[in-house]
Coordinates of C-alpha atoms and ligand atoms in Angstrom, one line a residue:
X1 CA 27.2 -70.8 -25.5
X2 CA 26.1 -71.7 -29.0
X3 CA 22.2 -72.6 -30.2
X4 CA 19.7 -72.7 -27.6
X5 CA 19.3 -75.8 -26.0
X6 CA 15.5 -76.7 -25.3
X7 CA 14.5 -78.7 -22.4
X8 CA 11.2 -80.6 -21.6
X9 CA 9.5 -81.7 -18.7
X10 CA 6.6 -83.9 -18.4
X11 CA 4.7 -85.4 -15.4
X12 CA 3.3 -89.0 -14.8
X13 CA 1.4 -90.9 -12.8
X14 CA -0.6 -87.6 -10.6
X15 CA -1.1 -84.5 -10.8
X16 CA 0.3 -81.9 -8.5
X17 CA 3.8 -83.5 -8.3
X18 CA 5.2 -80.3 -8.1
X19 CA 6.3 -79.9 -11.5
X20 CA 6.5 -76.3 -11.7
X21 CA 8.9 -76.2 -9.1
X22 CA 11.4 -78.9 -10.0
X23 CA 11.6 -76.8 -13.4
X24 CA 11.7 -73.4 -11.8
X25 CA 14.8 -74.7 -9.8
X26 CA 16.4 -76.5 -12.7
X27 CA 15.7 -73.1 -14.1
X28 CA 17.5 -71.2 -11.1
X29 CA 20.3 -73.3 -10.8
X30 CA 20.8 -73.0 -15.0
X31 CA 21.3 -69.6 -14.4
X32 CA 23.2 -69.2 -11.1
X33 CA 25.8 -70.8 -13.6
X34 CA 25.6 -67.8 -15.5
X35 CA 23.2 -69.4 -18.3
X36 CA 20.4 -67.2 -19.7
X37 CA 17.4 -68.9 -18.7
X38 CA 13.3 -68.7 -19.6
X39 CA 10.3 -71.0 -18.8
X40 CA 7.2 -71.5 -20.3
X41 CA 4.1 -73.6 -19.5
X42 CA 2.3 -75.5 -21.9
X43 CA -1.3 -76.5 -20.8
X44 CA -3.7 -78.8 -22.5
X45 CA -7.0 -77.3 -21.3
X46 CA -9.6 -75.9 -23.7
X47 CA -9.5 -72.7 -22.5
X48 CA -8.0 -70.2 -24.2
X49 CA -6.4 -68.6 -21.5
X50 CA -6.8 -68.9 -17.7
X51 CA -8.2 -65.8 -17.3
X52 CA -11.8 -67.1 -17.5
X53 CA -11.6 -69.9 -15.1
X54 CA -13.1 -69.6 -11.6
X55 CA -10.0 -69.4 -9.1
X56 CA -11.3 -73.0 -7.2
X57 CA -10.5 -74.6 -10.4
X58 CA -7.3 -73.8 -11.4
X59 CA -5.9 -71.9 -8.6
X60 CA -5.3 -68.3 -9.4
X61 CA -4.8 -66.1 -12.8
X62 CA -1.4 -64.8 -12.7
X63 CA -0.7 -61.8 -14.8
X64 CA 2.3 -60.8 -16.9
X65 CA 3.8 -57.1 -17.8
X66 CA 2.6 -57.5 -21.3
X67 CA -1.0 -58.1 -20.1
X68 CA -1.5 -62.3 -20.4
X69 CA -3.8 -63.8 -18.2
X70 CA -1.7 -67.0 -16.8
X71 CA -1.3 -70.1 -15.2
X72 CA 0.2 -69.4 -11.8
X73 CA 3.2 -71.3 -12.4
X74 CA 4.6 -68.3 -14.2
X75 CA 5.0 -67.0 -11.0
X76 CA 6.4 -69.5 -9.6
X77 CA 9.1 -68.8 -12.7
X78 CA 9.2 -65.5 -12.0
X79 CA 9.8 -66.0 -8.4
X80 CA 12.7 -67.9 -8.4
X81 CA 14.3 -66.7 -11.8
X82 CA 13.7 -63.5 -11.0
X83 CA 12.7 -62.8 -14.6
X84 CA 9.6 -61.4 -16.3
X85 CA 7.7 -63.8 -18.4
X86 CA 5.2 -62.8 -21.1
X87 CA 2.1 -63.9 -23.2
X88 CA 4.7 -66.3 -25.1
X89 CA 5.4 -68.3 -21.9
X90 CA 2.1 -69.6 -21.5
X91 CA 0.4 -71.2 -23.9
X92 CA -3.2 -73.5 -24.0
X93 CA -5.2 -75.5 -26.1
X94 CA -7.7 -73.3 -26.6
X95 CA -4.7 -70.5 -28.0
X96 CA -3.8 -73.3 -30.3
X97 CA -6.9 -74.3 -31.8
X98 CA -7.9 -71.1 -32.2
X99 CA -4.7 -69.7 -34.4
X100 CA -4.9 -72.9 -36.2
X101 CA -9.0 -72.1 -37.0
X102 CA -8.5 -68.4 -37.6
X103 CA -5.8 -69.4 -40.1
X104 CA -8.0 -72.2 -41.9
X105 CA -10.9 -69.8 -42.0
X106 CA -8.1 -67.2 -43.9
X107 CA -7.7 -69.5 -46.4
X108 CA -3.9 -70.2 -45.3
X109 CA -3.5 -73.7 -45.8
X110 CA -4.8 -73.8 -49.6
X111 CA -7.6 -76.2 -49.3
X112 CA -5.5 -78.9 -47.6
X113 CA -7.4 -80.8 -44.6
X114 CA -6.3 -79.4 -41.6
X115 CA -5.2 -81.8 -39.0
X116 CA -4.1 -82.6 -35.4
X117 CA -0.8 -83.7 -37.0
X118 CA 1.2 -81.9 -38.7
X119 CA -1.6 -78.2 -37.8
X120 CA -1.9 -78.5 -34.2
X121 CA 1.5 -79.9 -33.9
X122 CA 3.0 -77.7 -35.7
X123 CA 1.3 -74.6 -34.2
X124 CA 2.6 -76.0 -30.7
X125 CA 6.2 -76.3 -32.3
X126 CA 6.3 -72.7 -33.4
X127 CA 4.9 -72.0 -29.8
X128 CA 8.2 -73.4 -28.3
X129 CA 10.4 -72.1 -30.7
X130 CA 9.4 -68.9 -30.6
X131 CA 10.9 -67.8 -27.6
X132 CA 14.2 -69.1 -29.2
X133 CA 14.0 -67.0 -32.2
X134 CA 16.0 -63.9 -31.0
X135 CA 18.8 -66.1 -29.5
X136 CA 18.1 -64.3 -26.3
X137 CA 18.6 -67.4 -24.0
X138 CA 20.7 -70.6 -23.4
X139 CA 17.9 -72.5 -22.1
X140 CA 14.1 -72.8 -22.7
X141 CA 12.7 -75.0 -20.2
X142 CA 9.0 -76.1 -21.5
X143 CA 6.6 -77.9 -18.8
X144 CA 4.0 -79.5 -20.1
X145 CA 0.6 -79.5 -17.7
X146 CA -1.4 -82.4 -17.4
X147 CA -0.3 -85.9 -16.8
X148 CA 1.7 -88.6 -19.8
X149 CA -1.4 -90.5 -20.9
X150 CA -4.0 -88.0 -20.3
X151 CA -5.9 -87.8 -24.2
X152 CA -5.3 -83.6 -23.8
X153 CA -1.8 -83.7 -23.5
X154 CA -0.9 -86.3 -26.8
X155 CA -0.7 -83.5 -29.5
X156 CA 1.9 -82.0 -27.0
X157 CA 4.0 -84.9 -26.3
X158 CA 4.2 -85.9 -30.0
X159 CA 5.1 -82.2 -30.9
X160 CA 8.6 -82.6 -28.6
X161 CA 8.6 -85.6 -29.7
X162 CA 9.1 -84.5 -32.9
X163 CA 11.1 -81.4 -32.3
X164 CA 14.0 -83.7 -30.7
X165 CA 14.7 -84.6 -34.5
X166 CA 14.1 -81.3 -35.3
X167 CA 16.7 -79.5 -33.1
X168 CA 19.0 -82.1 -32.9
X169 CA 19.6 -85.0 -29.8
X170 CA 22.3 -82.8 -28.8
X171 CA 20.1 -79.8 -28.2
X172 CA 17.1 -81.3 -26.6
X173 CA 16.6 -83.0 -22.8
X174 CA 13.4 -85.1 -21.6
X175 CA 12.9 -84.6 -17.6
X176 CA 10.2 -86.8 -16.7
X177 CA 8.5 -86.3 -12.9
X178 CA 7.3 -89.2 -11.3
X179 CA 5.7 -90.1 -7.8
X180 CA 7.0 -93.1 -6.2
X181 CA 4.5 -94.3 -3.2
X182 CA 5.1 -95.0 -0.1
X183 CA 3.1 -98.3 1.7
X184 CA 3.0 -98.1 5.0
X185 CA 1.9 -101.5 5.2
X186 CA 4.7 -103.0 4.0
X187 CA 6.4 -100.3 4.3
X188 CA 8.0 -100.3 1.2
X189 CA 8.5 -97.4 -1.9
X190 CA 7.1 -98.8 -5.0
X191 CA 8.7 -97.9 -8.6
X192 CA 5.8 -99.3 -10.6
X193 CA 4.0 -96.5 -11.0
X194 CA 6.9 -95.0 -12.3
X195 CA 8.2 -97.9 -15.1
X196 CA 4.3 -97.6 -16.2
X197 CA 4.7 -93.9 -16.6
X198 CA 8.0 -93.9 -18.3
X199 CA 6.4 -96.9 -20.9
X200 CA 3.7 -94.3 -21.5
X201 CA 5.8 -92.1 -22.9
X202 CA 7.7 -94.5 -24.9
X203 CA 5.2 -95.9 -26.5
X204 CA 4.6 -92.0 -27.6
X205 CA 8.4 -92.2 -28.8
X206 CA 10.0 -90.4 -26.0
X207 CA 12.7 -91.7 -24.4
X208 CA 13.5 -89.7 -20.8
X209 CA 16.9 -88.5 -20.5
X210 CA 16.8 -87.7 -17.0
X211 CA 14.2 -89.2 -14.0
X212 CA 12.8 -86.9 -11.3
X213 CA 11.6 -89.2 -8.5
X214 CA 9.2 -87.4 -6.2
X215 CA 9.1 -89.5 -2.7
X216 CA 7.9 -88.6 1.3
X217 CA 11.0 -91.2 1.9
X218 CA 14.8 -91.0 0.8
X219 CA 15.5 -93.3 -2.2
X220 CA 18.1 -95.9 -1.6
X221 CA 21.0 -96.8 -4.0
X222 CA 19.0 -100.3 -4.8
X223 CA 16.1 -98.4 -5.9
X224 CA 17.6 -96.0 -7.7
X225 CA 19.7 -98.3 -9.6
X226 CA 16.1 -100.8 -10.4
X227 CA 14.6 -97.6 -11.6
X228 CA 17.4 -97.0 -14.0
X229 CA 17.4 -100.4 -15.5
X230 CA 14.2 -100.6 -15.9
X231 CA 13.7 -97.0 -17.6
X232 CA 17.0 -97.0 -19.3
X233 CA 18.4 -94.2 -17.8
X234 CA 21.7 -93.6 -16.1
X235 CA 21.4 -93.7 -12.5
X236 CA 23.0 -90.7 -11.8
X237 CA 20.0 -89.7 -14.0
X238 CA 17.8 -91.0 -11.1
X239 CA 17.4 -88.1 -9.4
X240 CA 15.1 -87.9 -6.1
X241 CA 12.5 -84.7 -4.7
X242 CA 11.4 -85.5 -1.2
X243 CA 9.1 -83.7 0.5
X244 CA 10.2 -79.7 2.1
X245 CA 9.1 -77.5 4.3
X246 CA 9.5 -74.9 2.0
X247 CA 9.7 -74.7 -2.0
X248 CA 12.5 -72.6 -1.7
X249 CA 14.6 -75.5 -0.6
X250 CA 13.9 -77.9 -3.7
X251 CA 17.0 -75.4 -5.9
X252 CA 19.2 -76.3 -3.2
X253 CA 18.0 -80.1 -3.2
X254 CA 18.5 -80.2 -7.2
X255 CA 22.0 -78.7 -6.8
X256 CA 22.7 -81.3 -4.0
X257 CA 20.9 -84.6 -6.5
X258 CA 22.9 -83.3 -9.3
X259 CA 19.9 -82.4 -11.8
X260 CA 21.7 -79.3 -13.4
X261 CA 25.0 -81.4 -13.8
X262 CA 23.2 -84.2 -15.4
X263 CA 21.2 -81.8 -17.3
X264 CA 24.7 -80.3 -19.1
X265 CA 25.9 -83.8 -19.5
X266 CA 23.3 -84.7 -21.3
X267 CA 24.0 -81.6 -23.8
X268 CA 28.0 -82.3 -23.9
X269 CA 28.5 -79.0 -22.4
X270 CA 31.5 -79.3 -20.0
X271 CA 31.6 -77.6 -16.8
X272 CA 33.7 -77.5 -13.3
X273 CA 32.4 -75.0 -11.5
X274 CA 29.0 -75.7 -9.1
X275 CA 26.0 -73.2 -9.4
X276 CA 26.5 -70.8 -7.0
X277 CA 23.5 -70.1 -4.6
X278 CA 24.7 -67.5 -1.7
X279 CA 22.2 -65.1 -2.1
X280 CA 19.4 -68.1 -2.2
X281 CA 20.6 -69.7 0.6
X282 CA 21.1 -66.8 2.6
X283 CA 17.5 -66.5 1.6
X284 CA 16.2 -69.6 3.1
X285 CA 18.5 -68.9 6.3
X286 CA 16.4 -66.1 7.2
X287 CA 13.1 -68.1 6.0
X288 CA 14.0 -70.8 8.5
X289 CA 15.4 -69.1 11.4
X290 CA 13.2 -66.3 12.2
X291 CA 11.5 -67.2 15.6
X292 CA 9.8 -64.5 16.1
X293 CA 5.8 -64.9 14.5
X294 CA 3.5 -62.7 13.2
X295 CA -0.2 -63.2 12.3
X296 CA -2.1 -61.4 9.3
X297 CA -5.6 -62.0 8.4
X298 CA -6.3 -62.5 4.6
X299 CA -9.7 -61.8 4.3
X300 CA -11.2 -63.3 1.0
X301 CA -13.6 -65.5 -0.4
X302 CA -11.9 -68.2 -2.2
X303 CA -9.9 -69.2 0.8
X304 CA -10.7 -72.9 0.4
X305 CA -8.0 -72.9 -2.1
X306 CA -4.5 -71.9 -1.1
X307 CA -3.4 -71.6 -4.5
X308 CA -6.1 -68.7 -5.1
X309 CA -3.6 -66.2 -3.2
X310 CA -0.9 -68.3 -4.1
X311 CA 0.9 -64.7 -5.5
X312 CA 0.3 -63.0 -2.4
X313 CA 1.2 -65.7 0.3
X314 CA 5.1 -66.0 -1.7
X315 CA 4.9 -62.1 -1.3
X316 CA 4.3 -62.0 2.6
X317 CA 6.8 -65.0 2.9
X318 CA 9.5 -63.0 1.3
X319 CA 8.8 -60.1 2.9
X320 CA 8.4 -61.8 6.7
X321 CA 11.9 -63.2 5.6
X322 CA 13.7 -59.8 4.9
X323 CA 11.9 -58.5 8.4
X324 CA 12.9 -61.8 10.1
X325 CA 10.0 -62.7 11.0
X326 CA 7.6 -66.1 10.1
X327 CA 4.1 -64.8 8.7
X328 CA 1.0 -66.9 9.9
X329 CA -1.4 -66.2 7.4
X330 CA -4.9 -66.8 8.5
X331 CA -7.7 -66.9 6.3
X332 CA -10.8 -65.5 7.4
X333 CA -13.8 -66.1 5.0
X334 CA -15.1 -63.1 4.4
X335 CA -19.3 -64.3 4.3
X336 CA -18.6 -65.8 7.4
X337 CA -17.6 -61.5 8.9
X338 CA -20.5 -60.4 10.2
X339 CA -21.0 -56.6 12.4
X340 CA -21.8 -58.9 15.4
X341 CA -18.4 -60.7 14.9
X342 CA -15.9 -58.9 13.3
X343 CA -14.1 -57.7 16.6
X344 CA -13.7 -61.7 17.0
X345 CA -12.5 -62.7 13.4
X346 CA -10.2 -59.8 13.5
X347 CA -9.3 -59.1 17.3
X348 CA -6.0 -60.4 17.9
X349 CA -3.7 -59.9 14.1
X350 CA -0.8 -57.8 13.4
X351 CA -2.1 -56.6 10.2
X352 CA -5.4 -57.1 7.4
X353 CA -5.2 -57.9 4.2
X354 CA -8.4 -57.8 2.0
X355 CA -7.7 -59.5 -1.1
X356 CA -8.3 -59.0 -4.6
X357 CA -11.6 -60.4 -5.9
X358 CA -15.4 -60.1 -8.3
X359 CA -18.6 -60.2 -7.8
X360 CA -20.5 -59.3 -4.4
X361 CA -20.7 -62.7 -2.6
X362 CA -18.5 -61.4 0.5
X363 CA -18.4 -57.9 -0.2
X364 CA -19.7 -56.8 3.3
X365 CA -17.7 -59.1 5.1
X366 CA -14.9 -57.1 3.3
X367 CA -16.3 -54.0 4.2
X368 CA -16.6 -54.4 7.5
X369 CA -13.1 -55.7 7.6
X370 CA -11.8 -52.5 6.7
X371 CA -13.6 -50.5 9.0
X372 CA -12.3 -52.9 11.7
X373 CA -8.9 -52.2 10.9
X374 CA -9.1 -48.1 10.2
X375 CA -11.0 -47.7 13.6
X376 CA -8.8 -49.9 15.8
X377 CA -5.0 -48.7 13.7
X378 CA -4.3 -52.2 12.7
X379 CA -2.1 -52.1 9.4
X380 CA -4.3 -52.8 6.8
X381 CA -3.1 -53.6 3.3
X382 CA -6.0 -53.7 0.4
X383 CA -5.0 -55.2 -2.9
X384 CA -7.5 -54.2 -6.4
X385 CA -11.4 -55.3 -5.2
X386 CA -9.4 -55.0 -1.4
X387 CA -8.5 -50.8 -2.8
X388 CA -12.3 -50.6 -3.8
X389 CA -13.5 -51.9 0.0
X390 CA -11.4 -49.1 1.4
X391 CA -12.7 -46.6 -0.6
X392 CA -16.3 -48.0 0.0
X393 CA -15.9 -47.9 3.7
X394 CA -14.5 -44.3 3.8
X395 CA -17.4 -42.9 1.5
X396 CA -20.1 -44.7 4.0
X397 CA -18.6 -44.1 7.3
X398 CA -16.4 -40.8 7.4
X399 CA -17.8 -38.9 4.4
X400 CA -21.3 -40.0 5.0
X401 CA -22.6 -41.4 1.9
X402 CA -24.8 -44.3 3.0
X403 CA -25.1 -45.9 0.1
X404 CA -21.5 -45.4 -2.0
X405 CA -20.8 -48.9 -3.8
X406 CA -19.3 -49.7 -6.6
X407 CA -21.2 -50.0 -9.3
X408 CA -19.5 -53.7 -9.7
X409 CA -22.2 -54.4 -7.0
X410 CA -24.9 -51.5 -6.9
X411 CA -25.2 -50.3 -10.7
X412 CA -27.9 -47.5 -8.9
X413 CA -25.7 -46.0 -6.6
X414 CA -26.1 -42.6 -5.8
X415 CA -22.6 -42.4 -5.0
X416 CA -20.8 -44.8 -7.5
X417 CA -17.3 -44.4 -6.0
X418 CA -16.0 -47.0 -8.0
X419 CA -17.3 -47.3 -11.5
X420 CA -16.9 -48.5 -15.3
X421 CA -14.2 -46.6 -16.9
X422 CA -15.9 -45.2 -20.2
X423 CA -14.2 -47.9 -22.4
X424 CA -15.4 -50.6 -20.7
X425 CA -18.9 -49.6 -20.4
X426 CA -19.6 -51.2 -24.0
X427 CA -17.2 -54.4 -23.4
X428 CA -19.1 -57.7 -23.5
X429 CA -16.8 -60.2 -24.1
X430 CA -14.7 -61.8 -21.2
X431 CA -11.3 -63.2 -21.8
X432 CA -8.8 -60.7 -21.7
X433 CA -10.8 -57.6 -21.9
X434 CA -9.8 -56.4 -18.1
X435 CA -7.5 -53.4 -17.3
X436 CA -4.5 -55.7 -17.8
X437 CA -0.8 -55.8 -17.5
X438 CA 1.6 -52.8 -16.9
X439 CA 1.2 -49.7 -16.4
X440 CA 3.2 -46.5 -14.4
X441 CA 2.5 -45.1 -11.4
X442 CA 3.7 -41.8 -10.3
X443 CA 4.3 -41.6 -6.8
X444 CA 3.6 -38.9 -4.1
X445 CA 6.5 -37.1 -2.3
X446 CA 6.3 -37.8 1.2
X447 CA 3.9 -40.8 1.3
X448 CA 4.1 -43.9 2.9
X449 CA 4.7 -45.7 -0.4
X450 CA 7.4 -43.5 -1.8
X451 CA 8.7 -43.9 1.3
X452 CA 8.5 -48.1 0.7
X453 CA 9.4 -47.4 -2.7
X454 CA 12.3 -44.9 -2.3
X455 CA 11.3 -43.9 -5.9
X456 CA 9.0 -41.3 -7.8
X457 CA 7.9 -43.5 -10.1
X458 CA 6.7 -47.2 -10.3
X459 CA 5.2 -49.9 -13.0
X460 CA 2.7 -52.2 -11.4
X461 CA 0.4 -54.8 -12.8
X462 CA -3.3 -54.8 -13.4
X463 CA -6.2 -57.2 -13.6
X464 CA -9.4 -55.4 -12.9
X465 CA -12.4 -53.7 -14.8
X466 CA -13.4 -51.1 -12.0
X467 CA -11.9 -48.1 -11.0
X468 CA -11.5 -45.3 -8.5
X469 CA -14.2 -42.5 -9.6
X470 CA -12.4 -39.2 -9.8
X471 CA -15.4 -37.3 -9.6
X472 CA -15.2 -37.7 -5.8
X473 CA -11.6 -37.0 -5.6
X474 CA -11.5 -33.5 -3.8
X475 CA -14.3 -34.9 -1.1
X476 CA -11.8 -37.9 -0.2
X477 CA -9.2 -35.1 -0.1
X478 CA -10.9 -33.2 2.1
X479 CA -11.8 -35.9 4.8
X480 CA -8.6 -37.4 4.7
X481 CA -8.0 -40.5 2.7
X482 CA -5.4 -39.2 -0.2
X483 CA -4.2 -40.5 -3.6
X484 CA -0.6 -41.3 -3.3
X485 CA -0.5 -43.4 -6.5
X486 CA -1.6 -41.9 -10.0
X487 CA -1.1 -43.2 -13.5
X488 CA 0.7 -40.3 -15.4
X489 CA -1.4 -40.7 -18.7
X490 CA -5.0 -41.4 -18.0
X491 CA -5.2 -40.0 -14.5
X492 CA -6.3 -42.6 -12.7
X493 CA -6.1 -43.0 -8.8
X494 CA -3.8 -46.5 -8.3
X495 CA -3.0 -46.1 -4.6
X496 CA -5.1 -44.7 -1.5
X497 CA -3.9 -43.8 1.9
X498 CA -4.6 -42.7 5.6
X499 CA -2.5 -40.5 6.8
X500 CA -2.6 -40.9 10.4
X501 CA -3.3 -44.1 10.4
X502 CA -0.3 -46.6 11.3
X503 CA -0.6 -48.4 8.0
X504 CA -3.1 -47.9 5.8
X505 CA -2.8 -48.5 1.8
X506 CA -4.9 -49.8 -0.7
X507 CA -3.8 -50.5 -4.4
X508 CA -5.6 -51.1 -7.4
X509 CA -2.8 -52.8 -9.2
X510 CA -1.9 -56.4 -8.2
X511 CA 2.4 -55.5 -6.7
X512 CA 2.0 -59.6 -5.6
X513 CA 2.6 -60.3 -8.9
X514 CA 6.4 -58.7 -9.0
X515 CA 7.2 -59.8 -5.4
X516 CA 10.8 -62.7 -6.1
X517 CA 13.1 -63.9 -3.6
X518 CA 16.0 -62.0 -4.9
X519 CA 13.7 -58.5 -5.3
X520 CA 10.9 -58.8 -2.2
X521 CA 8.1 -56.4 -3.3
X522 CA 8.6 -52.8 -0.8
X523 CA 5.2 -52.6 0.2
X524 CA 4.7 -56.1 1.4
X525 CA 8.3 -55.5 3.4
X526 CA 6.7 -52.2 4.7
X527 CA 3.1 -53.4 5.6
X528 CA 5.1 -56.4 7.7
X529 CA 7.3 -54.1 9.2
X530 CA 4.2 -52.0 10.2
X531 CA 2.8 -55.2 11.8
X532 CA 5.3 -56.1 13.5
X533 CA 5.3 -52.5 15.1
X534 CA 1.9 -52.4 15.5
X535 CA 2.8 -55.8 17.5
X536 CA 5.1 -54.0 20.1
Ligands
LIG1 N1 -13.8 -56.8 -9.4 C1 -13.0 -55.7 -9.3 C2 -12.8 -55.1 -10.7 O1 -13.0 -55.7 -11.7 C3 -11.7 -56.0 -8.7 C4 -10.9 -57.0 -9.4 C5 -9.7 -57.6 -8.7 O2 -9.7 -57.5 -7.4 N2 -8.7 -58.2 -9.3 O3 -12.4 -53.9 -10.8

């Protein structure tokens, strides 16, 4: 295919209308045509990157290869593209404003006054663009967060505004996502809402190409064609998203509404052949007809918010589909864990997960979760603050140090089992000053994970500030819980087990991050598999 064609996809009238999805699948079924695909997410909050932002506000902080701190619906792009995104596919406000001042301050714009339009525009231009500039994809699909009329997302609708004149009609496509109520009442679906939306965004010069209808109710062809005459789009350009069981059924809803066809129309590129789902349909096959159920406990303390594990509930979904199983996930809160209680929170799963997490509000809770699980052989899976429990609850009960912490928690440990890495210790600043990103992980022959991993050597993701102290190393050795996981340059313990124990593994990396449908992560495929022996 020639020059890459840019498409853009904007929300109205809520929030939470699944846009991340509908461009993730338009994004899936791009590329099960064969097209080279990448999305990015463009959101208009001040912050300069997620990373800073409490996980009940925004869900959780998803975290790229290259080491950006994300919005989580990067995963969701990585999930279904199978792709790894970076720091350019995610871009805020705050990023923005802040290139834009630290370039004034250098004296770049030569005494001009520097303005939302053309500075900031511009700047979110470039953003875009930028992924373009290697010619290393067909198609950049751009969401933009936040909702047409919101005063945050103007400088962002007026910049694709302007870069449809920029990169030609030909090369450009609007998507605009819409809800359209239903009234029980009168039991009608309403497309108000939806004209309103779509007059928003002409007012700000955009004419949609293409309509995405979001409904609990199928659409009927009278509907469809009022929405289109109203909005002045084609009706096959009226394309509906009804309500799923499971996001991995909206690609195949898209393919069956026609959004990738109409999507190529729009660009004059001619095509025959259909995308071709197999291996994603064989995917949600297994998803949907696995009778069999097990339960994990995902013990955590944001779990108000689904969307604060949103990374690992998609991993143990995968991996319950590979094993054929349907994973309950139960979350247990863990300040409500107490010593009097835990056998009742806990009695009764196939497997414990204690999830990643700062700060001490819950830490015993955790604690005591771990022990649960070590003492009565329930597979137990501990992701980063989750690792740091495990080696916590070792140190107390089975090497005997009363009072090992880390010093996350306790900064006067006597046994600081989990401490500041030296370069940290002077770090003051927040955002995006963690252990992030990347890095290698050299496997142990024989272990449980190179045994999940059927490789010597593996690259996981980070986001954490504390690490295993290696100064207790040969006294963990000794009493049985051993490093299977070690990063080949600095040394550092990434993975714990217990041999003897059924399934015991903690990791200081984040592997829900790199869990897709196509690639299921191994150790969430091995932990369910151990639960689902533990089960028998
Ligand atoms: N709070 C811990 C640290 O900073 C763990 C972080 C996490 O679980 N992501 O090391």
């Amino acid at each position: 295919m020639g020059s890459t064609k840019y498409v853009f996809v904007t929300g109205g009238v809520t929030s939470s209308l699944g846009k991340g999805i509908v461009s993730a699948s338009l994004g899936r079924l791009l590329q099960a045509r064969g097209y080279r695909v990448t999305i990015q997410k463009l959101d208009p909050y001040i912050n300069v990157d997620p990373g800073t932002l409490n996980p009940y506000e925004h869900g959780e902080c998803y975290v790229t290869d290259d080491g950006a701190e994300t919005d989580l619906d990067l995963g969701h792009y990585e999930r279904f593209l199978d792709i790894q995104t970076s720091q350019a596919n995610n871009v805020t406000t705050g990023r923005i404003y802040q290139e834009v001042i630290n370039k004034e301050r250098r004296g770049d714009y030569l005494g001009k006054t520097v303005q939302v339009i053309p500075h900031i525009t511009d700047e979110i231009k470039k953003r875009i663009t930028f992924l373009g500039r290697k010619d290393e994809y067909d198609f950049i699909i751009t969401e933009i967060g936040g909702t047409v009329g919101d005063i945050e997302s103007l400088p962002y609708i007026e910049a694709v505004r302007q870069l449809r004149w920029d990169l030609g009609v030909e090369n450009t496509v609007f998507i605009h996502l819409t809800l359209v109520p239903y009234l029980a009442a009168s039991g009608e679906l309403k497309t108000k809402p939806t004209q309103h939306s779509v007059k928003v965004l002409l007012e700000a010069g955009i004419q949609p190409d293409v309509l995405v209808l979001r409904a609990e109710h199928e659409l009927d062809e009278d509907l469809r064609r009022k929405v289109a005459l109203f909005c002045n789009v084609a009706l096959e350009a009226v394309i509906q998203s009804i309500d799923v069981s499971t996001i991995y059924e909206v690609p195949l809803l898209m393919k069956e509404e026609g959004l990738d066809v109409i999507v190529l129309k729009k660009l004059h590129i001619e095509t025959k052949e259909t995308a071709d789902l197999k291996e994603w349909e064989k995917f949600i096959d297994r998803l949907k007809s696995s009778n069999k159920e097990i339960r994990i406990a995902l013990v955590g303390k944001y779990v108000e918010l689904n969307d604060s594990y949103k990374s690992i509930l998609e991993s143990l979904t995968h991996a319950g589909a590979v094993n054929n199983v349907k994973v309950k996930v139960v979350f247990v809160h863990s300040e409500d864990v107490s010593d009097a209680n835990v056998s009742e929170k806990l009695g009764g799963f196939d497997g414990i997960l204690v999830a990643p997490g700062f700060g001490d509000r819950g830490i015993d809770g955790k604690i005591l979760s771990v022990t649960y699980a070590r003492e009565n052989n329930v597979p137990f899976f501990g992701i980063c603050l989750g690792l740091q429990c495990a080696v916590i609850e070792f140190a107390r009960n089975v090497m005997g140090f009363d009072d090992a912490h880390s010093t996350e928690m306790n900064s006067s440990t006597k046994h600081p089992v989990i401490d500041l890495m030296e370069e940290q210790k002077g770090v003051t600043k927040k955002g995006g000053t963690m252990r992030l990103g990347g890095y290698d992980c050299l496997l142990e022959k024989g272990s449980l994970v190179q045994d999940a991993y059927r490789s010597d050597m593996v690259r996981e993701r980070h986001r954490h500030r504390y690490e295993f102290n290696n100064d207790f190393l040969e006294s963990y050795k000794k009493h049985g819980m051993i490093p299977t996981g070690i990063n080949p340059e600095s040394g550092l313990v990434e993975i714990m087990e217990q041999p003897g124990h059924p399934w015991f593994v903690g990791t200081q990396f984040h592997p829900e991050y790199r869990s897709t449908v196509l690639n299921p992560h191994p150790l969430f495929i091995s932990f369910i598999k151990a639960a689902i022996e533990n089960r028998k």
